Amino acid sequence: MLKTIEGKITLVALVLVVLLGFVLRFYKVVLDPPSLNWDEVSIGYNAYSILKTGRDEWGKFMPVHFKAYGEYKLPVQIYSSIPGIAIFGLNEFGVRITPVIYGVLTILFLFFLTKELFEDKRIAFVSSFLLAISPWHIQLTRASFESSFSVFWVVLGAWLFIKGFKNRKYWLWSILPFIISIYTYNAARVFTPLLLFTLFIIYRKEILKNFKIFVLGLSIFIIAMVPLASFIISGQATARLKLVSITDDPGFVQRVNQARGNTQLPTPLPRLIHNKVTHYVYVFIENYLSHFTPDFLFINGAGHKQHHVQGIGELYAIQAPFILIGLVFLFMSKNKWRWLLTSWLFLVFVPVAATVDSIPNALRTVLAAVPYQIFTALGFYEALAFFKRRKYFGWTMVAISVTSLLISFRGYLNNYYDIYPTLYSRDWQYGYKQVASFVKAHYNDYDLIVFSRAYGEPHMFTLFFLNWNPENYRNNPNLNRFEAYQWIWVLKFDKFYFPDLGDVGTHYQDIIDVNVGKKILFIGKQGDFPDNLARLLIVDFLNGDRAFEIVEKNAK
């Protein structure tokens, strides 16, 4: 009877936590973040293209890697987005409902994972609750980011892997979500194989006792990696890497030479101490350790405006002591899963340490949010158990912890919904939708539509918000796209022209001079057009700064 009541209470509590997680991710999801960014419209349009034609924007049939802007997006996020777009249409909600669902499911399966780890529903409940209200996780599951999709698959894989120690068939099932995670996000390409190798080393005795299952699972994994291996061998995988890697940083060699020039050491020591290898190791370690600073974790978080609400840590400050307590207890109790959890945490930061942009980075390291919530939940549970033996201390600790958490949570919500969208709408490419609505209403009135690419990828926003037929786009005789600086640029399609307005040969008057007799619509930023021209539409960022201006040149 008591077990039945306890089970019902647990179920109700879990439902409430999952519901809370859903509300925090679903509420105003099309308004905050204030606009789809260029990755979201690319993901949405490619999913739409697959839905309608079975091919991506480049005409490739059911690709494993999507060329997109030239960075070759991984497939899971795009294919996962198809149902949302099929049901709700090619719009903000159709794109963002998928990460919301993934985020909520991650909260649910974190409960199952933690319960399997510690065989305690209370610790599992607290860890799920913390993920539900996590600024780190909320931010990246309200917009369509590949990284949040990978978190779900790794959590699911880890849960099945742990269940495999009781029932070996789950080991085979765990291979599937781990494989899917690798095809979800670039960081997971490194993290997941490293984690699997580490798990094998740690638990090899038990795994090898079931040699047939091990061989079968390994075979499935190797076969599943064939498309990825062929992609890497082809050289296409280097496109994204060259944009972010330490060694491809333009200033990499210069800094090595500068370090040699500044040293007073005799020859040949400068070359031995200051070279590409040592500098790479130094930057790698510096990047890695930057993700463990109090500033990143508890005070200001990541600097990238899309990835995090500024001025708030990735974790709540009250979590800090409980994380330490949880880690200490994990090893003092010699918990069987201590190395799994700590390996998970420390391996997360390996891929990002090899990059140079936006360090520390919340997007590429969101997988770390999972072990941090687990450590916090374990630490809170053990601290409560300790203080309960001392009169009043237990309740005092709970009161202080809950009050601190609620204050921080309230501050985060206020920042996220009231301040963040206003201050950082520019970072989310705000304004494209409003411009596209004007273009759609007046499309037939013009011979040429000139759309500045000052804010990035106007062609994709045009395709997305105008719901452009993918087949018509691919086969358009005016389609003109080229590659430069490891990126794909679309210069023209249909009656659209996407120049860098203001560059040599692309000033307002230059374009008029080479399009005599045409009625032209111009879309650009402030300063692109003569002051005496009437503005047909002005779009401001939410902070009041000018985003777009639209003018026209009538045919003569």
XYZ file of C-alpha atoms in Angstrom:
556
model
C 0.000 0.000 0.000
C 2.756 2.448 0.992
C 4.745 1.521 -2.104
C 1.690 2.180 -4.266
C 1.174 5.612 -2.699
C 4.891 6.402 -3.019
C 4.814 5.347 -6.658
C 1.848 7.610 -7.384
C 3.532 10.544 -5.650
C 6.690 9.970 -7.700
C 4.681 9.805 -10.915
C 2.796 13.013 -10.129
C 6.028 14.791 -9.166
C 7.742 13.639 -12.361
C 4.798 14.748 -14.497
C 4.890 18.172 -12.827
C 8.631 18.532 -13.447
C 8.267 17.513 -17.093
C 5.314 19.890 -17.444
C 7.383 22.698 -15.913
C 10.177 21.945 -18.363
C 7.696 22.037 -21.236
C 6.186 25.381 -20.183
C 9.625 26.986 -19.778
C 10.583 25.884 -23.292
C 7.239 26.376 -25.024
C 6.044 29.727 -23.632
C 6.560 32.501 -26.239
C 8.864 30.191 -28.185
C 8.269 32.051 -31.472
C 8.930 35.437 -29.842
C 11.904 34.665 -27.624
C 14.500 34.262 -29.028
C 13.143 37.179 -31.074
C 13.883 35.750 -34.506
C 15.037 32.627 -36.247
C 18.773 32.797 -36.874
C 20.387 31.820 -40.157
C 21.057 28.254 -39.008
C 17.425 27.772 -38.032
C 16.098 28.950 -41.399
C 18.632 26.725 -43.161
C 17.588 23.731 -41.069
C 13.925 24.512 -41.630
C 14.218 25.060 -45.367
C 16.272 21.916 -45.938
C 13.751 19.914 -43.900
C 10.984 21.503 -45.993
C 12.863 20.628 -49.187
C 13.244 16.996 -48.098
C 9.556 16.896 -47.166
C 8.427 18.252 -50.530
C 10.989 16.762 -52.926
C 13.127 14.206 -51.085
C 16.173 16.358 -51.872
C 18.062 19.099 -50.045
C 18.540 22.662 -51.296
C 21.448 21.442 -53.450
C 19.365 18.701 -55.066
C 21.009 15.786 -53.280
C 18.634 12.920 -52.542
C 18.208 12.130 -48.824
C 21.741 13.215 -47.901
C 23.652 12.102 -44.832
C 25.425 15.461 -44.782
C 23.700 18.669 -45.865
C 25.942 21.095 -47.744
C 23.803 24.114 -46.719
C 26.146 27.130 -46.421
C 29.161 24.941 -47.145
C 29.659 23.774 -43.557
C 27.892 20.427 -44.160
C 25.249 20.155 -41.475
C 24.661 16.791 -39.838
C 21.390 15.016 -40.665
C 19.552 14.205 -37.419
C 18.361 17.715 -36.621
C 17.091 18.332 -40.149
C 15.271 15.014 -40.499
C 13.857 15.396 -36.974
C 12.443 18.791 -37.952
C 10.368 17.389 -40.823
C 7.314 16.321 -38.725
C 7.015 19.741 -37.074
C 7.178 21.506 -40.425
C 4.776 19.011 -42.017
C 2.208 19.636 -39.263
C 2.665 23.348 -38.523
C 4.187 24.657 -41.736
C 7.440 26.356 -42.674
C 7.470 28.966 -39.924
C 9.033 29.685 -36.538
C 6.780 27.325 -34.634
C 7.265 24.514 -37.142
C 11.038 24.757 -36.645
C 11.181 25.332 -32.876
C 8.629 22.777 -31.690
C 11.157 19.997 -32.372
C 13.918 21.232 -30.000
C 11.234 21.902 -27.375
C 10.123 18.258 -27.566
C 13.720 17.021 -27.494
C 14.436 19.198 -24.466
C 11.405 17.928 -22.557
C 12.223 14.303 -23.374
C 15.767 14.860 -22.110
C 14.343 15.953 -18.742
C 12.265 12.774 -18.606
C 15.094 10.422 -19.537
C 17.497 12.135 -17.153
C 15.137 10.976 -14.398
C 15.416 7.384 -15.661
C 19.188 7.673 -16.039
C 19.768 9.077 -12.546
C 17.379 6.561 -11.002
C 19.352 3.777 -12.659
C 22.628 5.259 -11.444
C 21.716 5.610 -7.767
C 18.532 3.539 -7.448
C 16.940 6.501 -5.690
C 13.930 8.357 -7.072
C 14.613 11.432 -4.953
C 18.022 12.084 -6.486
C 16.547 11.403 -9.923
C 13.702 13.820 -9.297
C 16.021 16.645 -8.184
C 18.355 16.174 -11.163
C 15.423 16.337 -13.607
C 14.016 19.389 -11.848
C 17.373 21.160 -12.077
C 17.642 20.412 -15.794
C 14.072 21.646 -16.292
C 15.013 25.081 -14.907
C 18.623 25.123 -16.170
C 19.510 28.378 -18.007
C 22.059 26.388 -20.008
C 19.509 23.841 -21.233
C 16.516 26.180 -21.614
C 18.458 28.556 -23.868
C 19.509 25.801 -26.244
C 16.161 23.988 -26.404
C 13.994 27.010 -27.245
C 15.773 27.470 -30.567
C 16.917 24.807 -32.992
C 20.510 24.048 -31.992
C 22.113 20.740 -32.961
C 23.854 20.435 -29.604
C 20.615 20.102 -27.621
C 19.549 17.211 -29.855
C 22.800 15.386 -29.105
C 22.188 15.718 -25.342
C 18.982 13.710 -25.624
C 20.608 10.880 -27.570
C 23.610 10.633 -25.232
C 21.351 10.576 -22.151
C 19.219 7.854 -23.731
C 22.307 5.866 -24.715
C 23.826 6.152 -21.228
C 20.577 5.015 -19.597
C 20.366 1.937 -21.821
C 24.063 1.205 -21.309
C 23.662 1.177 -17.516
C 20.544 -0.974 -17.764
C 22.686 -3.396 -19.758
C 24.522 -4.440 -16.604
C 21.263 -6.025 -15.438
C 19.989 -7.180 -18.810
C 22.653 -7.560 -21.496
C 20.281 -6.955 -24.415
C 20.191 -3.257 -23.462
C 23.844 -2.922 -24.410
C 22.931 -3.522 -28.033
C 20.039 -1.087 -27.808
C 22.353 1.561 -26.330
C 24.516 1.527 -29.461
C 21.730 3.069 -31.564
C 21.282 6.378 -29.651
C 25.046 6.732 -29.281
C 25.405 6.364 -33.058
C 22.611 8.858 -33.676
C 24.330 11.378 -31.382
C 27.402 11.266 -33.626
C 25.239 12.246 -36.596
C 23.641 15.053 -34.613
C 26.407 17.488 -33.717
C 30.071 17.996 -34.578
C 31.256 18.014 -30.954
C 29.517 14.666 -30.401
C 31.605 13.187 -33.230
C 34.539 13.479 -30.856
C 32.811 13.192 -27.486
C 30.725 10.053 -28.072
C 33.539 7.812 -29.401
C 35.780 9.022 -26.560
C 33.056 8.273 -24.017
C 32.381 4.814 -25.461
C 36.090 3.976 -25.466
C 36.379 5.190 -21.862
C 33.362 3.127 -20.804
C 34.901 0.061 -22.402
C 38.182 0.612 -20.535
C 36.394 1.145 -17.209
C 33.934 -1.747 -17.485
C 35.869 -4.039 -19.841
C 35.777 -7.070 -17.531
C 31.991 -7.136 -17.414
C 31.619 -6.208 -21.074
C 34.015 -8.886 -22.325
C 32.185 -11.545 -20.333
C 29.530 -11.085 -23.004
C 31.939 -11.238 -25.923
C 29.327 -11.994 -28.598
C 27.262 -8.941 -27.658
C 30.432 -6.831 -27.586
C 31.514 -7.966 -31.059
C 28.024 -7.489 -32.475
C 27.705 -4.015 -30.950
C 31.168 -3.030 -32.178
C 30.334 -4.295 -35.664
C 27.119 -2.275 -35.764
C 29.016 0.813 -34.626
C 31.763 0.399 -37.244
C 29.254 -0.135 -40.065
C 27.300 2.932 -38.954
C 30.483 5.012 -39.078
C 31.183 4.189 -42.747
C 29.270 7.213 -44.132
C 31.070 9.478 -41.669
C 34.462 7.975 -42.497
C 33.923 8.360 -46.242
C 32.803 11.943 -45.664
C 35.947 12.737 -43.656
C 38.203 11.060 -46.228
C 36.583 13.099 -49.013
C 37.870 16.279 -47.368
C 34.443 17.896 -47.100
C 34.525 17.601 -43.314
C 37.370 20.108 -43.155
C 35.103 22.984 -44.215
C 33.657 23.600 -40.773
C 36.897 22.662 -39.015
C 38.850 25.308 -40.911
C 36.457 27.965 -39.681
C 36.974 27.225 -35.993
C 40.163 25.208 -35.378
C 43.176 26.533 -33.492
C 45.617 25.782 -36.311
C 43.530 27.578 -38.943
C 43.373 30.753 -36.884
C 45.021 33.458 -39.081
C 47.060 34.694 -36.119
C 48.333 31.271 -35.039
C 51.777 31.379 -36.721
C 52.160 35.082 -35.989
C 51.764 34.495 -32.251
C 54.359 31.696 -32.343
C 56.852 33.997 -34.076
C 56.044 36.819 -31.674
C 56.736 34.566 -28.680
C 60.093 33.599 -30.177
C 60.980 37.232 -30.772
C 60.176 38.237 -27.210
C 62.266 35.535 -25.538
C 65.794 36.136 -24.258
C 66.748 32.467 -24.399
C 69.757 31.381 -26.472
C 69.419 29.427 -29.722
C 67.972 26.786 -30.262
C 65.733 27.049 -27.174
C 63.243 29.569 -28.666
C 62.346 27.100 -31.441
C 62.119 24.196 -29.028
C 59.902 26.070 -26.574
C 57.882 28.255 -28.955
C 56.619 26.271 -31.927
C 53.313 25.191 -33.444
C 53.030 22.098 -31.262
C 53.731 23.814 -27.939
C 51.517 26.775 -28.817
C 48.691 24.427 -29.803
C 49.014 22.575 -26.487
C 49.056 25.862 -24.573
C 45.921 27.210 -26.296
C 44.172 23.840 -25.983
C 44.781 23.688 -22.217
C 43.816 27.341 -21.770
C 40.555 26.798 -23.684
C 39.800 23.618 -21.769
C 40.306 25.147 -18.333
C 38.294 28.266 -19.203
C 35.142 26.136 -18.972
C 35.753 25.427 -15.282
C 36.025 29.031 -14.142
C 33.452 30.437 -11.683
C 32.768 33.238 -14.159
C 31.602 30.806 -16.845
C 29.776 28.390 -14.573
C 28.164 30.652 -11.965
C 28.510 34.365 -12.762
C 28.370 35.491 -16.408
C 28.278 32.344 -18.521
C 29.293 32.256 -22.177
C 29.871 35.432 -24.145
C 28.068 34.394 -27.339
C 24.757 36.266 -27.339
C 22.745 33.516 -29.047
C 23.962 30.791 -26.737
C 23.313 32.379 -23.372
C 21.513 35.140 -21.491
C 24.249 37.585 -20.591
C 25.135 38.265 -16.964
C 23.922 34.907 -15.651
C 25.988 31.768 -15.101
C 25.390 28.529 -16.945
C 24.538 27.060 -13.536
C 22.897 28.648 -10.509
C 25.393 29.806 -7.876
C 23.708 27.712 -5.164
C 24.675 24.591 -7.120
C 28.401 25.137 -6.514
C 28.679 23.662 -2.979
C 26.394 20.755 -3.818
C 28.418 19.882 -6.930
C 31.533 19.616 -4.762
C 29.703 17.590 -2.110
C 28.288 15.296 -4.782
C 31.703 14.678 -6.327
C 33.311 14.006 -2.945
C 30.583 11.581 -1.909
C 30.654 9.864 -5.305
C 34.279 8.853 -4.769
C 34.154 8.348 -1.004
C 31.324 5.858 -1.461
C 33.208 4.226 -4.368
C 30.062 4.377 -6.459
C 30.253 2.039 -9.435
C 29.382 4.843 -11.851
C 31.765 7.502 -10.520
C 34.158 7.171 -13.444
C 31.326 7.181 -15.978
C 30.000 10.503 -14.697
C 33.360 12.211 -14.248
C 34.580 10.954 -17.640
C 31.407 12.346 -19.186
C 32.045 15.759 -17.625
C 35.736 16.041 -18.454
C 35.468 14.652 -21.998
C 32.781 17.176 -22.969
C 35.348 19.975 -23.099
C 37.878 18.158 -25.303
C 36.316 19.024 -28.706
C 35.711 22.684 -27.860
C 39.250 23.121 -26.530
C 40.529 22.605 -30.083
C 38.562 25.608 -31.379
C 39.179 29.331 -31.193
C 35.846 31.113 -31.530
C 33.579 31.988 -28.591
C 35.633 30.511 -25.766
C 34.295 29.501 -23.299
C 31.423 28.087 -25.330
C 28.029 27.054 -23.955
C 26.681 25.564 -27.185
C 29.431 23.017 -27.773
C 29.537 22.012 -24.110
C 25.845 21.732 -23.193
C 26.371 17.988 -22.670
C 28.114 18.990 -19.430
C 24.813 20.303 -18.074
C 23.725 16.698 -17.452
C 26.481 15.544 -15.053
C 26.413 18.919 -13.314
C 22.711 18.470 -12.472
C 23.368 14.910 -11.302
C 26.256 15.988 -9.058
C 24.109 18.787 -7.626
C 21.212 16.436 -6.904
C 23.501 13.884 -5.258
C 25.242 16.576 -3.203
C 21.935 18.057 -2.057
C 20.603 14.641 -1.061
C 23.735 13.720 0.902
C 23.956 17.136 2.588
C 20.310 16.869 3.601
C 20.868 13.359 4.969
C 23.817 14.636 7.005
C 22.066 17.709 8.430
C 18.839 15.868 9.227
C 20.674 14.240 12.120
C 21.155 17.682 13.647
C 18.094 19.503 14.918
C 16.872 22.311 12.644
C 19.976 22.175 10.412
C 18.285 20.094 7.724
C 15.312 22.407 7.297
C 17.564 25.467 7.486
C 19.710 24.127 4.654
C 16.627 23.369 2.549
C 15.164 26.827 3.201
C 18.391 28.625 2.289
C 18.955 26.491 -0.820
C 15.403 26.773 -2.133
C 15.229 30.519 -1.450
C 18.539 31.134 -3.207
C 17.481 28.984 -6.157
C 14.119 30.736 -6.496
C 15.743 34.188 -6.386
C 18.256 33.185 -9.072
C 15.553 31.518 -11.157
C 13.313 34.578 -10.966
C 16.225 36.789 -11.992
C 16.960 34.537 -14.936
C 13.334 34.534 -16.146
C 13.130 38.313 -15.865
C 16.347 38.688 -17.848
C 15.337 36.137 -20.470
C 11.821 37.355 -21.226
C 12.089 41.104 -20.537
C 15.686 42.172 -21.172
C 17.407 39.638 -23.417
C 15.188 39.904 -26.541
C 15.379 43.707 -26.515
C 19.145 43.949 -26.101
C 20.153 41.140 -28.434
C 17.595 41.023 -31.266
C 20.361 42.049 -33.681
C 22.340 38.961 -32.732
C 19.314 36.880 -33.754
C 19.062 38.515 -37.213
C 15.813 40.204 -36.244
C 13.929 41.992 -39.019
C 14.152 39.508 -41.879
C 10.589 38.293 -41.339
C 9.177 41.818 -41.505
C 11.136 42.517 -44.679
C 10.036 39.227 -46.239
C 6.390 40.059 -45.498
C 6.770 43.337 -47.397
C 8.507 41.600 -50.295
C 5.792 38.966 -50.477
C 3.075 41.614 -50.655
C 4.848 43.635 -53.379
C 6.766 40.925 -55.250
C 4.931 41.459 -58.554
C 5.496 45.229 -58.493
C 9.228 45.052 -59.241
C 11.582 43.812 -61.938
C 14.533 43.439 -59.562
C 14.785 43.067 -55.779
C 18.160 44.020 -54.317
C 18.681 42.656 -50.808
C 21.868 43.522 -48.901
C 23.640 40.654 -47.181
C 24.985 42.943 -44.461
C 23.352 40.829 -41.732
C 24.071 37.468 -43.342
C 22.314 34.939 -45.588
C 19.379 37.029 -46.902
C 18.719 34.433 -49.606
C 17.884 31.754 -47.038
C 15.586 34.025 -45.050
C 13.872 34.894 -48.339
C 13.420 31.234 -49.264
C 12.149 30.399 -45.794
C 9.698 33.220 -45.152
C 8.354 33.217 -48.717
C 7.920 29.411 -48.545
C 9.739 29.204 -51.865
C 9.222 26.007 -53.832
C 12.498 24.054 -53.366
C 12.439 22.534 -56.836
C 11.847 25.920 -58.452
C 14.753 27.339 -56.466
C 17.183 24.585 -57.468
C 16.218 24.774 -61.139
C 16.018 28.546 -61.391
C 18.076 29.714 -64.410
C 19.161 32.855 -62.534
C 20.569 30.932 -59.568
C 24.152 32.057 -59.029
C 26.135 30.811 -56.038
C 29.847 30.528 -55.378
C 32.296 29.488 -52.667
C 34.673 31.872 -50.923
C 36.448 31.679 -47.568
C 35.066 28.173 -46.882
C 31.500 29.475 -47.257
C 28.791 29.354 -49.921
C 27.430 32.687 -51.115
C 24.216 33.014 -53.104
C 24.451 36.071 -55.340
C 21.227 35.729 -57.338
C 18.110 33.709 -57.928
C 14.842 34.568 -59.647
C 14.580 38.405 -59.546
C 16.608 38.652 -56.309
C 20.136 40.051 -56.131
C 22.141 39.774 -52.864
C 25.208 42.047 -52.963
C 27.259 43.626 -50.194
C 25.624 47.004 -50.731
C 28.250 49.723 -50.573
C 31.178 47.687 -51.889
C 32.876 48.706 -55.126
C 30.358 48.444 -57.947
C 27.405 47.718 -55.664
C 26.407 51.158 -54.442
C 22.813 52.236 -54.912
C 23.614 54.271 -58.037
C 25.893 51.565 -59.481
C 23.037 49.074 -59.479
C 20.646 51.580 -61.054
C 23.160 52.368 -63.810
C 23.409 48.727 -64.932
C 19.660 48.081 -64.687
C 18.272 50.887 -66.813
C 14.526 50.745 -67.337
C 13.857 48.412 -64.414
C 11.725 49.106 -61.388
C 13.935 48.124 -58.464
C 13.222 47.436 -54.797
C 16.200 48.007 -52.503
C 16.567 46.474 -49.030
C 19.548 47.570 -46.978
C 20.837 49.004 -43.748
C 20.967 52.608 -42.608
C 23.347 54.633 -44.789
C 22.974 52.478 -47.896
C 20.606 54.888 -49.666
C 20.376 58.652 -50.316
C 18.628 60.556 -47.528
C 16.147 62.182 -49.896
C 14.565 58.876 -50.914
C 11.230 57.976 -49.346
C 11.438 54.913 -47.085
C 8.729 52.414 -47.973
C 9.429 50.476 -44.776
C 11.735 50.905 -41.803
C 12.449 47.958 -39.515
C 14.180 48.589 -36.193
C 15.839 46.146 -33.864
C 13.964 45.771 -30.589
C 16.365 48.156 -28.836
C 15.409 50.929 -31.274
C 18.500 50.780 -33.495
C 17.884 50.742 -37.238
C 17.899 47.322 -38.884
C 16.517 47.628 -42.418
C 15.364 50.342 -44.770
C 13.410 49.676 -47.966
C 13.377 52.101 -50.890
C 12.477 51.855 -54.561
C 13.671 53.162 -57.914
C 10.918 53.540 -60.461
C 11.498 52.598 -64.082
C 12.091 55.487 -66.479
